[in-house]
Amino acid sequence: MITSQLLTCVAISIFCALKASSLDTFIAAVYEHAVILPNATLAPVSRELALGLMNRNLDLLEGAITSAAKQGAHIIVTPEDGLYGWNFNRESIYPYLEDIPDPQVNWIPCNHPNRFGHTPVQERLSCLAKENSIYVVANIGDKKPCNASDPQCPSDGRYQYNTDVVFDSQGKLVARYHKQNLFLGEDQFNVPKEPEVVTFDTTFGRFGIFTCFDILFHDPAVALVKDFHVDTILFPTAWMNVLPHLSAIEFHSAWAMGMKVNFLASNIHHPSKKMTGSGIYAPDSPRAFHYDMKTEKGKLLLSRLDSHPKHPVMVNWTSYASGIEAFSMRNKEFKGTVFFDEYTFLELRGVTGNYTVCQKDLCCHLSYKMSEKRADEVYALGAFDGLHTVEGNYHLQICTLLKCKTTSLHTCGHAVETASTRFEMFSLSGTFGTQYVFPEVLLSEIQLAPGEFQVLSDGRLLSLKPPPGPVLTVTLFGRVYEKDHTSNASSGFMAYTLTIMLIVITSILYSLSR
């Protein structure tokens, strides 16, 4: 009886201590890093030269980490490829790799640097976390030996992974994630045999982590939120902006709102490759973001977030749209291409209006009012319901209001960065066949509109007041994950052809940039 009472008292004491030490809010930091690139990436260099380059990048990261810690940040995220860049092959990336152990080994590299071989990069990251009492998130390369007993072992006898690591405020390795969805051209890395879902707990919330292209797929991104109930996503990325719907700040902020989590996105800063766009996003609104195509400098962002963000009202994404009787304008519809996908469009002809456009199972409804109908700008309402087959296969359902590049309708869907037309109001909805819909509002000069719009429980993306700037796009970006593998032979052949074209174009542009 005494023992039972003692255990109860101990349990209560531990619970109270944990509750007392937990934080309702925390300060997050992300660093958009202007990475120092190697002189050559396709020919192997010595380990010493590789370490020299990585230490030059770590010098810059150290400045950001130290500055963030001095401003009270609890955690800082740095970008994918932030230590050495990109465009490697398997042999040329190898000198940059380290063997990264499973975090269960309970290791502080700063205290025991040689416990798992020569790991100077992990040692330095660990010491930066420990000396500044801050969680540090970084992206490095992992190597794992294998042999003929493993039928999947690569011919060079090792696995190589694009890897995120997290060191806690004591310098301990607490998380390791191997990127699952490799992007076009990442042949230097292997895909892990099984998708990894990586989480860790802190006094300021439960965190999950994934990398760049992972965000467009169900695993591990959606699984972390739906099945593992994380509060905050950590997102190292080397994101190349693709307008009108996949600009970094636009899509990442929309994903945070659609999935109802905090989202810390740290991007590479390399404007010549259209890499910029980092942010700290809460479920209700962006808290801090950065987009800069004009300078070559990095940028540190900080903002306070709720440790356990309150979930907004649940959304039925088809409720409102399914109750509207569509007004037929099929004789005025036209086709247009958005990032290789063929949309069905309607031109917005008046200063105000109600429009419906459909494609397959998706009907999109728009109500709007412009401040004025300019003669030099054209806007259109578009719908797409189908399998995207360039740079990966993934099924989309998208409703979008967008500005066309010129007054010619055939430019609707082309990338455009500036606009002059202001909207008094907009309301966009669609008959989506998925619960995974991400609401985007992007203004002229690639700016977000924090607090200027909301999503209602019936699935309407609605302006709260006139947006503060001219509109580039208002979009509901839906993902139908269960249809990702329904491509037919013709779409597969088209994907292959376009991929080859992209590889050739990328190689030519890279050669010219050198």
Short mmCIF file of C-alpha atoms in Angstrom, two decimals:
data_model
loop_
_atom_site.label_atom_id
_atom_site.label_comp_id
_atom_site.label_asym_id
_atom_site.label_seq_id
_atom_site.Cartn_x
_atom_site.Cartn_y
_atom_site.Cartn_z
CA MET A 1 0.00 0.00 0.00
CA ILE A 2 2.80 2.38 0.93
CA THR A 3 4.63 1.45 -2.27
CA SER A 4 1.49 2.13 -4.32
CA GLN A 5 1.02 5.52 -2.68
CA LEU A 6 4.68 6.34 -3.26
CA LEU A 7 4.45 5.46 -6.96
CA THR A 8 1.31 7.56 -7.28
CA CYS A 9 3.05 10.55 -5.69
CA VAL A 10 6.05 10.11 -7.97
CA ALA A 11 3.83 9.88 -11.06
CA ILE A 12 1.93 13.01 -10.05
CA SER A 13 5.20 14.84 -9.37
CA ILE A 14 6.60 13.88 -12.78
CA PHE A 15 3.38 14.93 -14.52
CA CYS A 16 3.38 18.29 -12.71
CA ALA A 17 7.04 18.82 -13.52
CA LEU A 18 6.49 18.08 -17.21
CA LYS A 19 3.45 20.34 -17.30
CA ALA A 20 5.32 23.13 -15.56
CA SER A 21 8.26 22.83 -17.98
CA SER A 22 6.11 22.79 -21.12
CA LEU A 23 5.72 25.97 -23.13
CA ASP A 24 2.53 27.30 -24.67
CA THR A 25 4.48 29.22 -27.29
CA PHE A 26 7.95 29.10 -28.78
CA ILE A 27 10.14 31.21 -31.05
CA ALA A 28 10.92 29.60 -34.38
CA ALA A 29 13.68 30.60 -36.78
CA VAL A 30 14.37 29.68 -40.40
CA TYR A 31 17.41 30.72 -42.40
CA GLU A 32 17.36 31.24 -46.17
CA HIS A 33 20.98 30.41 -46.94
CA ALA A 34 22.99 31.68 -49.93
CA VAL A 35 24.97 28.48 -50.30
CA ILE A 36 28.62 28.56 -51.36
CA LEU A 37 28.88 26.09 -54.24
CA PRO A 38 31.85 23.90 -55.18
CA ASN A 39 33.86 24.71 -58.29
CA ALA A 40 33.05 21.30 -59.74
CA THR A 41 30.32 18.81 -58.88
CA LEU A 42 30.70 15.95 -61.36
CA ALA A 43 34.32 15.01 -60.55
CA PRO A 44 35.17 13.66 -57.07
CA VAL A 45 37.30 15.85 -54.80
CA SER A 46 39.30 14.92 -51.72
CA ARG A 47 37.62 14.63 -48.36
CA GLU A 48 39.71 17.62 -47.21
CA LEU A 49 38.39 19.84 -50.02
CA ALA A 50 34.83 18.68 -49.34
CA LEU A 51 35.17 19.48 -45.63
CA GLY A 52 36.67 22.85 -46.47
CA LEU A 53 33.61 23.81 -48.54
CA MET A 54 31.17 22.51 -45.93
CA ASN A 55 32.95 24.45 -43.19
CA ARG A 56 32.66 27.65 -45.22
CA ASN A 57 28.91 27.09 -45.41
CA LEU A 58 28.82 26.14 -41.73
CA ASP A 59 30.51 29.46 -40.93
CA LEU A 60 27.50 31.23 -42.47
CA LEU A 61 25.04 28.92 -40.73
CA GLU A 62 26.84 29.52 -37.44
CA GLY A 63 26.20 33.25 -37.76
CA ALA A 64 22.48 32.63 -38.31
CA ILE A 65 22.25 30.08 -35.49
CA THR A 66 24.05 32.37 -33.04
CA SER A 67 21.90 35.34 -34.01
CA ALA A 68 18.67 33.33 -33.70
CA ALA A 69 19.68 32.03 -30.26
CA LYS A 70 20.48 35.54 -29.04
CA GLN A 71 16.97 36.58 -30.08
CA GLY A 72 15.43 33.79 -28.02
CA ALA A 73 14.74 31.19 -30.72
CA HIS A 74 14.11 27.66 -29.50
CA ILE A 75 14.69 26.00 -32.89
CA ILE A 76 16.22 26.94 -36.24
CA VAL A 77 15.77 25.24 -39.62
CA THR A 78 18.42 25.45 -42.36
CA PRO A 79 17.96 24.43 -46.02
CA GLU A 80 18.29 21.26 -48.03
CA ASP A 81 21.67 21.11 -49.85
CA GLY A 82 22.82 23.94 -47.59
CA LEU A 83 26.31 22.51 -46.98
CA TYR A 84 27.40 21.62 -50.52
CA GLY A 85 24.82 22.47 -53.19
CA TRP A 86 23.52 20.13 -55.92
CA ASN A 87 24.13 18.58 -59.35
CA PHE A 88 26.36 15.74 -58.10
CA ASN A 89 26.65 12.13 -59.20
CA ARG A 90 27.11 9.16 -56.84
CA GLU A 91 30.90 9.33 -56.90
CA SER A 92 31.27 13.10 -56.62
CA ILE A 93 28.89 13.42 -53.63
CA TYR A 94 30.66 10.70 -51.67
CA PRO A 95 33.43 12.88 -50.08
CA TYR A 96 30.70 15.07 -48.55
CA LEU A 97 28.90 12.19 -46.78
CA GLU A 98 29.11 11.00 -43.19
CA ASP A 99 27.73 7.90 -41.48
CA ILE A 100 24.78 9.17 -39.44
CA PRO A 101 23.68 6.72 -36.72
CA ASP A 102 20.15 6.02 -35.55
CA PRO A 103 19.24 8.63 -32.89
CA GLN A 104 18.40 5.81 -30.48
CA VAL A 105 22.14 5.46 -29.80
CA ASN A 106 21.85 8.48 -27.44
CA TRP A 107 24.77 10.44 -28.88
CA ILE A 108 26.06 13.98 -28.39
CA PRO A 109 28.75 14.34 -31.08
CA CYS A 110 30.12 17.49 -29.43
CA ASN A 111 30.99 15.42 -26.34
CA HIS A 112 32.05 12.20 -28.09
CA PRO A 113 33.10 13.17 -31.63
CA ASN A 114 34.79 9.88 -32.61
CA ARG A 115 32.20 7.45 -31.30
CA PHE A 116 30.93 6.66 -34.82
CA GLY A 117 34.04 7.31 -36.86
CA HIS A 118 35.16 10.58 -38.38
CA THR A 119 32.08 12.86 -38.26
CA PRO A 120 33.30 16.49 -38.12
CA VAL A 121 30.13 17.94 -39.68
CA GLN A 122 27.88 16.29 -37.12
CA GLU A 123 30.29 17.33 -34.39
CA ARG A 124 30.16 20.96 -35.44
CA LEU A 125 26.36 21.00 -35.77
CA SER A 126 26.07 19.37 -32.34
CA CYS A 127 28.38 21.95 -30.78
CA LEU A 128 26.47 24.81 -32.41
CA ALA A 129 23.25 23.48 -30.86
CA LYS A 130 24.83 22.87 -27.46
CA GLU A 131 26.77 26.13 -27.20
CA ASN A 132 23.73 28.19 -28.22
CA SER A 133 21.11 26.09 -26.35
CA ILE A 134 18.97 25.79 -29.47
CA TYR A 135 17.56 22.96 -31.57
CA VAL A 136 19.39 22.89 -34.92
CA VAL A 137 17.90 21.33 -38.07
CA ALA A 138 20.27 20.71 -40.99
CA ASN A 139 20.46 18.71 -44.22
CA ILE A 140 23.53 16.54 -44.90
CA GLY A 141 24.35 13.31 -46.70
CA ASP A 142 24.31 9.88 -45.04
CA LYS A 143 26.23 6.78 -46.20
CA LYS A 144 25.52 3.20 -45.23
CA PRO A 145 27.61 0.21 -46.39
CA CYS A 146 25.89 -2.89 -47.79
CA ASN A 147 26.95 -6.14 -49.46
CA ALA A 148 25.82 -8.86 -51.84
CA SER A 149 23.61 -10.45 -49.18
CA ASP A 150 21.30 -7.47 -49.73
CA PRO A 151 19.69 -7.90 -53.18
CA GLN A 152 18.98 -4.15 -53.34
CA CYS A 153 22.56 -3.11 -52.50
CA PRO A 154 23.89 -0.69 -55.16
CA SER A 155 26.86 -1.87 -57.23
CA ASP A 156 29.23 0.48 -55.38
CA GLY A 157 28.42 -1.27 -52.08
CA ARG A 158 26.72 1.54 -50.25
CA TYR A 159 23.45 3.39 -49.81
CA GLN A 160 23.55 7.18 -49.99
CA TYR A 161 20.72 9.26 -48.59
CA ASN A 162 19.60 12.87 -48.69
CA THR A 163 19.26 13.30 -44.92
CA ASP A 164 17.85 15.74 -42.38
CA VAL A 165 19.28 15.74 -38.86
CA VAL A 166 18.06 17.44 -35.68
CA PHE A 167 20.25 18.21 -32.66
CA ASP A 168 18.55 19.32 -29.45
CA SER A 169 19.63 22.18 -27.19
CA GLN A 170 22.13 19.86 -25.46
CA GLY A 171 23.70 18.88 -28.77
CA LYS A 172 22.12 15.41 -28.82
CA LEU A 173 21.11 13.83 -32.13
CA VAL A 174 17.34 13.41 -31.73
CA ALA A 175 16.12 12.88 -35.31
CA ARG A 176 17.38 11.53 -38.63
CA TYR A 177 15.20 11.46 -41.76
CA HIS A 178 16.10 9.98 -45.17
CA LYS A 179 14.27 11.76 -48.00
CA GLN A 180 11.63 9.52 -49.57
CA ASN A 181 10.57 11.38 -52.73
CA LEU A 182 13.71 12.28 -54.65
CA PHE A 183 13.43 15.04 -57.24
CA LEU A 184 14.49 14.87 -60.87
CA GLY A 185 18.30 14.72 -61.02
CA GLU A 186 18.91 13.39 -57.48
CA ASP A 187 20.50 10.19 -58.81
CA GLN A 188 23.36 10.54 -56.33
CA PHE A 189 20.99 9.41 -53.57
CA ASN A 190 18.95 6.29 -52.84
CA VAL A 191 15.34 6.06 -51.72
CA PRO A 192 14.99 4.33 -48.32
CA LYS A 193 13.51 0.83 -48.54
CA GLU A 194 10.52 1.87 -46.44
CA PRO A 195 9.06 5.37 -46.03
CA GLU A 196 10.33 6.90 -42.80
CA VAL A 197 7.98 8.82 -40.52
CA VAL A 198 10.19 10.77 -38.13
CA THR A 199 8.90 12.65 -35.08
CA PHE A 200 10.35 13.95 -31.83
CA ASP A 201 8.86 15.60 -28.76
CA THR A 202 9.99 18.77 -27.02
CA THR A 203 8.70 20.96 -24.21
CA PHE A 204 7.26 23.20 -26.92
CA GLY A 205 5.40 20.67 -29.06
CA ARG A 206 5.61 17.57 -31.20
CA PHE A 207 7.63 17.89 -34.39
CA GLY A 208 7.79 16.03 -37.69
CA ILE A 209 10.25 16.44 -40.54
CA PHE A 210 10.42 15.87 -44.30
CA THR A 211 12.26 17.38 -47.27
CA CYS A 212 11.32 19.47 -50.32
CA PHE A 213 9.58 17.26 -52.95
CA ASP A 214 8.09 15.10 -50.16
CA ILE A 215 5.45 17.79 -49.64
CA LEU A 216 3.58 16.80 -52.80
CA PHE A 217 2.98 13.20 -51.69
CA HIS A 218 1.05 11.41 -48.99
CA ASP A 219 4.00 9.67 -47.38
CA PRO A 220 5.50 10.82 -45.16
CA ALA A 221 3.99 14.33 -45.24
CA VAL A 222 0.30 13.67 -44.70
CA ALA A 223 0.96 10.64 -42.48
CA LEU A 224 2.90 12.81 -40.02
CA VAL A 225 -0.12 15.04 -39.47
CA LYS A 226 -2.97 12.57 -39.86
CA ASP A 227 -1.53 9.55 -38.05
CA PHE A 228 1.22 10.94 -35.81
CA HIS A 229 -0.48 14.21 -34.82
CA VAL A 230 2.50 16.53 -34.99
CA ASP A 231 2.10 20.22 -34.12
CA THR A 232 4.88 21.56 -36.33
CA ILE A 233 6.55 20.46 -39.56
CA LEU A 234 10.25 21.14 -40.18
CA PHE A 235 10.96 21.56 -43.88
CA PRO A 236 14.48 21.93 -45.30
CA THR A 237 14.14 22.57 -49.04
CA ALA A 238 15.94 23.59 -52.20
CA TRP A 239 12.78 24.83 -53.91
CA MET A 240 12.69 26.23 -57.44
CA ASN A 241 9.67 28.49 -57.81
CA VAL A 242 7.12 27.54 -60.45
CA LEU A 243 4.29 30.00 -61.02
CA PRO A 244 1.36 30.30 -60.90
CA HIS A 245 0.73 27.65 -58.19
CA LEU A 246 4.04 26.32 -56.90
CA SER A 247 5.91 29.36 -55.70
CA ALA A 248 7.54 28.43 -52.39
CA ILE A 249 5.86 30.89 -50.04
CA GLU A 250 2.53 30.43 -51.82
CA PHE A 251 2.36 26.64 -51.63
CA HIS A 252 4.06 26.13 -48.27
CA SER A 253 1.78 28.60 -46.49
CA ALA A 254 -1.21 26.93 -48.17
CA TRP A 255 -0.06 23.48 -46.99
CA ALA A 256 0.18 24.74 -43.41
CA MET A 257 -3.37 26.07 -43.60
CA GLY A 258 -4.76 23.00 -45.36
CA MET A 259 -3.12 20.55 -42.93
CA LYS A 260 -3.69 22.78 -39.87
CA VAL A 261 -0.10 22.72 -38.57
CA ASN A 262 2.81 25.07 -38.03
CA PHE A 263 5.25 24.86 -40.93
CA LEU A 264 8.89 26.02 -40.84
CA ALA A 265 10.27 26.22 -44.38
CA SER A 266 13.94 27.03 -45.00
CA ASN A 267 14.92 27.46 -48.64
CA ILE A 268 18.20 27.88 -50.48
CA HIS A 269 18.80 31.42 -51.74
CA HIS A 270 19.99 31.20 -55.36
CA PRO A 271 17.97 33.57 -57.58
CA SER A 272 19.58 32.45 -60.86
CA LYS A 273 17.86 29.07 -60.36
CA LYS A 274 14.67 30.72 -59.06
CA MET A 275 15.43 29.50 -55.55
CA THR A 276 14.06 31.79 -52.85
CA GLY A 277 11.09 31.78 -50.54
CA SER A 278 11.25 30.81 -46.87
CA GLY A 279 8.71 31.23 -44.13
CA ILE A 280 7.23 30.56 -40.73
CA TYR A 281 3.59 29.63 -41.20
CA ALA A 282 0.80 29.01 -38.70
CA PRO A 283 -2.46 27.23 -39.59
CA ASP A 284 -4.41 30.49 -39.65
CA SER A 285 -1.90 32.77 -41.39
CA PRO A 286 1.75 33.29 -42.38
CA ARG A 287 3.75 34.78 -39.50
CA ALA A 288 6.97 35.68 -41.39
CA PHE A 289 8.09 35.08 -44.97
CA HIS A 290 10.85 36.12 -47.34
CA TYR A 291 10.99 36.23 -51.16
CA ASP A 292 13.91 38.01 -52.81
CA MET A 293 15.02 37.60 -56.43
CA LYS A 294 17.07 40.81 -56.45
CA THR A 295 19.95 40.26 -54.00
CA GLU A 296 22.42 37.48 -53.27
CA LYS A 297 22.15 37.66 -49.48
CA GLY A 298 20.75 35.15 -47.03
CA LYS A 299 17.95 36.01 -44.62
CA LEU A 300 17.09 35.01 -41.04
CA LEU A 301 13.40 34.96 -40.06
CA LEU A 302 11.98 34.63 -36.54
CA SER A 303 8.46 34.48 -35.19
CA ARG A 304 6.53 33.24 -32.17
CA LEU A 305 4.15 30.31 -32.67
CA ASP A 306 1.69 28.36 -30.55
CA SER A 307 3.26 25.11 -29.38
CA HIS A 308 -0.04 23.29 -29.89
CA PRO A 309 -1.95 25.30 -32.50
CA LYS A 310 -5.70 25.23 -32.22
CA HIS A 311 -7.32 23.44 -35.10
CA PRO A 312 -9.68 25.65 -37.10
CA VAL A 313 -13.16 24.44 -37.95
CA MET A 314 -13.34 21.28 -40.06
CA VAL A 315 -13.94 21.96 -43.75
CA ASN A 316 -16.26 20.10 -46.10
CA TRP A 317 -14.55 21.06 -49.35
CA THR A 318 -17.50 20.23 -51.59
CA SER A 319 -20.44 21.42 -49.46
CA TYR A 320 -21.02 24.88 -50.91
CA ALA A 321 -20.03 24.14 -54.50
CA SER A 322 -22.21 21.04 -54.80
CA GLY A 323 -25.28 23.10 -53.92
CA ILE A 324 -24.81 25.62 -56.73
CA GLU A 325 -26.58 25.26 -60.05
CA ALA A 326 -23.82 25.77 -62.62
CA PHE A 327 -24.39 28.46 -65.23
CA SER A 328 -23.43 26.96 -68.57
CA MET A 329 -20.91 28.92 -70.61
CA ARG A 330 -19.38 26.00 -72.50
CA ASN A 331 -19.38 27.86 -75.80
CA LYS A 332 -17.01 30.40 -74.25
CA GLU A 333 -14.63 27.96 -72.59
CA PHE A 334 -11.07 27.61 -73.86
CA LYS A 335 -8.05 25.45 -73.09
CA GLY A 336 -4.83 26.64 -71.53
CA THR A 337 -1.68 25.07 -70.13
CA VAL A 338 -0.46 25.45 -66.55
CA PHE A 339 2.86 23.67 -65.87
CA PHE A 340 2.20 21.10 -68.64
CA ASP A 341 -1.40 20.44 -67.49
CA GLU A 342 -4.34 21.31 -69.76
CA TYR A 343 -6.93 23.42 -67.92
CA THR A 344 -10.42 24.43 -68.91
CA PHE A 345 -10.76 28.23 -68.62
CA LEU A 346 -13.37 30.99 -68.74
CA GLU A 347 -12.39 34.62 -69.21
CA LEU A 348 -13.69 37.04 -66.58
CA ARG A 349 -15.40 39.59 -68.81
CA GLY A 350 -16.94 41.99 -66.32
CA VAL A 351 -15.97 44.07 -63.32
CA THR A 352 -18.15 41.72 -61.28
CA GLY A 353 -19.57 38.29 -61.92
CA ASN A 354 -20.42 34.72 -61.02
CA TYR A 355 -18.72 32.04 -63.07
CA THR A 356 -18.65 28.25 -63.22
CA VAL A 357 -16.14 26.12 -65.12
CA CYS A 358 -15.91 22.31 -65.02
CA GLN A 359 -13.46 19.60 -66.00
CA LYS A 360 -14.30 15.92 -65.45
CA ASP A 361 -15.61 15.57 -61.87
CA LEU A 362 -14.54 19.04 -60.73
CA CYS A 363 -16.69 22.14 -61.04
CA CYS A 364 -15.24 25.45 -59.83
CA HIS A 365 -17.38 28.41 -58.81
CA LEU A 366 -16.21 32.00 -58.51
CA SER A 367 -17.92 35.16 -57.33
CA TYR A 368 -15.85 38.32 -57.57
CA LYS A 369 -15.79 42.08 -57.82
CA MET A 370 -12.89 44.05 -59.26
CA SER A 371 -12.12 47.64 -58.39
CA GLU A 372 -12.04 48.25 -62.13
CA LYS A 373 -11.92 46.17 -65.30
CA ARG A 374 -8.64 47.13 -66.93
CA ALA A 375 -8.27 46.84 -70.69
CA ASP A 376 -4.62 45.83 -70.42
CA GLU A 377 -5.12 42.79 -68.14
CA VAL A 378 -7.09 39.57 -68.52
CA TYR A 379 -8.13 37.19 -65.74
CA ALA A 380 -9.58 33.70 -66.07
CA LEU A 381 -11.21 31.04 -63.94
CA GLY A 382 -9.70 27.61 -64.53
CA ALA A 383 -10.31 23.98 -63.56
CA PHE A 384 -8.03 20.97 -63.76
CA ASP A 385 -8.87 17.41 -62.74
CA GLY A 386 -6.23 14.90 -63.77
CA LEU A 387 -2.85 13.30 -63.37
CA HIS A 388 0.15 15.60 -63.49
CA THR A 389 2.98 13.65 -65.17
CA VAL A 390 6.02 15.96 -65.24
CA GLU A 391 8.61 15.66 -62.45
CA GLY A 392 6.53 12.95 -60.80
CA ASN A 393 3.03 11.51 -61.12
CA TYR A 394 0.45 13.05 -58.82
CA HIS A 395 -3.28 13.57 -59.26
CA LEU A 396 -4.57 17.13 -58.90
CA GLN A 397 -7.92 18.84 -58.61
CA ILE A 398 -7.41 22.59 -58.90
CA CYS A 399 -9.73 25.58 -59.03
CA THR A 400 -7.93 28.80 -59.83
CA LEU A 401 -8.53 32.47 -60.53
CA LEU A 402 -5.40 33.78 -62.25
CA LYS A 403 -4.03 36.63 -64.27
CA CYS A 404 -3.04 35.79 -67.82
CA LYS A 405 0.42 36.87 -68.91
CA THR A 406 -0.89 39.09 -71.70
CA THR A 407 -4.30 40.03 -73.07
CA SER A 408 -4.09 37.00 -75.36
CA LEU A 409 -6.06 34.09 -73.93
CA HIS A 410 -3.43 31.56 -74.98
CA THR A 411 -1.12 33.00 -72.27
CA CYS A 412 -3.52 32.10 -69.46
CA GLY A 413 -1.55 29.79 -67.17
CA HIS A 414 1.87 31.15 -68.10
CA ALA A 415 4.12 32.42 -65.30
CA VAL A 416 3.50 36.06 -64.40
CA GLU A 417 4.86 38.01 -61.42
CA THR A 418 3.16 41.40 -61.56
CA ALA A 419 -0.40 42.68 -61.84
CA SER A 420 -2.31 45.95 -61.52
CA THR A 421 -5.91 44.77 -61.10
CA ARG A 422 -7.31 45.02 -57.57
CA PHE A 423 -10.24 42.96 -56.33
CA GLU A 424 -12.86 44.20 -53.90
CA MET A 425 -13.87 40.63 -53.06
CA PHE A 426 -13.63 37.02 -54.19
CA SER A 427 -15.22 33.70 -53.23
CA LEU A 428 -13.87 30.48 -54.76
CA SER A 429 -15.14 26.92 -54.24
CA GLY A 430 -15.18 23.56 -55.98
CA THR A 431 -16.70 20.09 -55.98
CA PHE A 432 -13.55 18.41 -54.72
CA GLY A 433 -13.26 14.66 -54.35
CA THR A 434 -10.61 14.98 -51.63
CA GLN A 435 -10.25 16.42 -48.15
CA TYR A 436 -6.70 17.56 -48.94
CA VAL A 437 -7.11 21.03 -50.40
CA PHE A 438 -4.60 23.83 -49.93
CA PRO A 439 -5.81 27.45 -50.21
CA GLU A 440 -3.49 29.90 -51.98
CA VAL A 441 -3.68 33.67 -52.41
CA LEU A 442 -0.73 35.31 -54.16
CA LEU A 443 -0.42 39.02 -54.82
CA SER A 444 1.65 41.03 -57.30
CA GLU A 445 5.45 40.89 -56.82
CA ILE A 446 5.05 37.42 -55.23
CA GLN A 447 3.61 38.54 -51.91
CA LEU A 448 1.26 36.81 -49.50
CA ALA A 449 -1.86 38.26 -47.92
CA PRO A 450 -1.69 37.33 -44.20
CA GLY A 451 -5.05 37.61 -42.46
CA GLU A 452 -6.80 38.85 -45.60
CA PHE A 453 -8.78 35.68 -46.40
CA GLN A 454 -10.31 32.66 -44.71
CA VAL A 455 -11.69 29.23 -45.52
CA LEU A 456 -15.27 28.63 -44.40
CA SER A 457 -16.55 25.28 -43.18
CA ASP A 458 -18.54 24.85 -46.42
CA GLY A 459 -15.36 24.95 -48.54
CA ARG A 460 -15.34 28.57 -49.72
CA LEU A 461 -12.06 30.47 -49.97
CA LEU A 462 -13.31 33.96 -49.13
CA SER A 463 -11.70 37.40 -48.94
CA LEU A 464 -12.24 39.14 -45.59
CA LYS A 465 -11.60 42.57 -47.07
CA PRO A 466 -10.14 43.94 -50.29
CA PRO A 467 -6.64 42.43 -50.70
CA PRO A 468 -3.84 44.96 -50.03
CA GLY A 469 -2.39 44.54 -53.52
CA PRO A 470 -3.23 43.43 -57.05
CA VAL A 471 -4.03 39.71 -57.36
CA LEU A 472 -1.94 37.18 -59.28
CA THR A 473 -3.88 34.08 -58.29
CA VAL A 474 -6.52 32.76 -55.91
CA THR A 475 -6.38 28.98 -55.89
CA LEU A 476 -7.73 25.85 -54.23
CA PHE A 477 -5.01 23.26 -54.84
CA GLY A 478 -6.38 19.77 -54.26
CA ARG A 479 -4.45 16.49 -54.06
CA VAL A 480 -6.16 13.16 -54.74
CA TYR A 481 -3.45 10.86 -53.39
CA GLU A 482 -5.28 7.59 -54.05
CA LYS A 483 -5.27 8.30 -57.81
CA ASP A 484 -1.53 8.92 -58.14
CA HIS A 485 -0.85 5.56 -59.81
CA THR A 486 -3.66 5.49 -62.36
CA SER A 487 -1.63 6.78 -65.28
CA ASN A 488 -2.09 5.06 -68.61
CA ALA A 489 0.53 4.21 -71.23
CA SER A 490 0.11 7.42 -73.20
CA SER A 491 0.49 9.67 -70.16
CA GLY A 492 3.52 7.63 -69.11
CA PHE A 493 5.10 8.12 -72.54
CA MET A 494 4.34 11.85 -72.40
CA ALA A 495 5.91 12.08 -68.95
CA TYR A 496 9.03 10.31 -70.21
CA THR A 497 9.32 12.61 -73.24
CA LEU A 498 8.85 15.78 -71.20
CA THR A 499 11.29 14.58 -68.55
CA ILE A 500 13.99 14.01 -71.18
CA MET A 501 13.31 17.50 -72.57
CA LEU A 502 13.61 19.00 -69.09
CA ILE A 503 16.91 17.21 -68.46
CA VAL A 504 18.34 18.53 -71.74
CA ILE A 505 17.12 22.09 -71.08
CA THR A 506 18.41 22.01 -67.50
CA SER A 507 21.82 20.79 -68.65
CA ILE A 508 22.06 23.52 -71.28
CA LEU A 509 21.06 26.25 -68.83
CA TYR A 510 23.48 24.94 -66.22
CA SER A 511 26.33 24.90 -68.76
CA LEU A 512 25.56 28.46 -69.80
CA SER A 513 25.46 29.60 -66.14
CA ARG A 514 28.94 28.18 -65.59
#
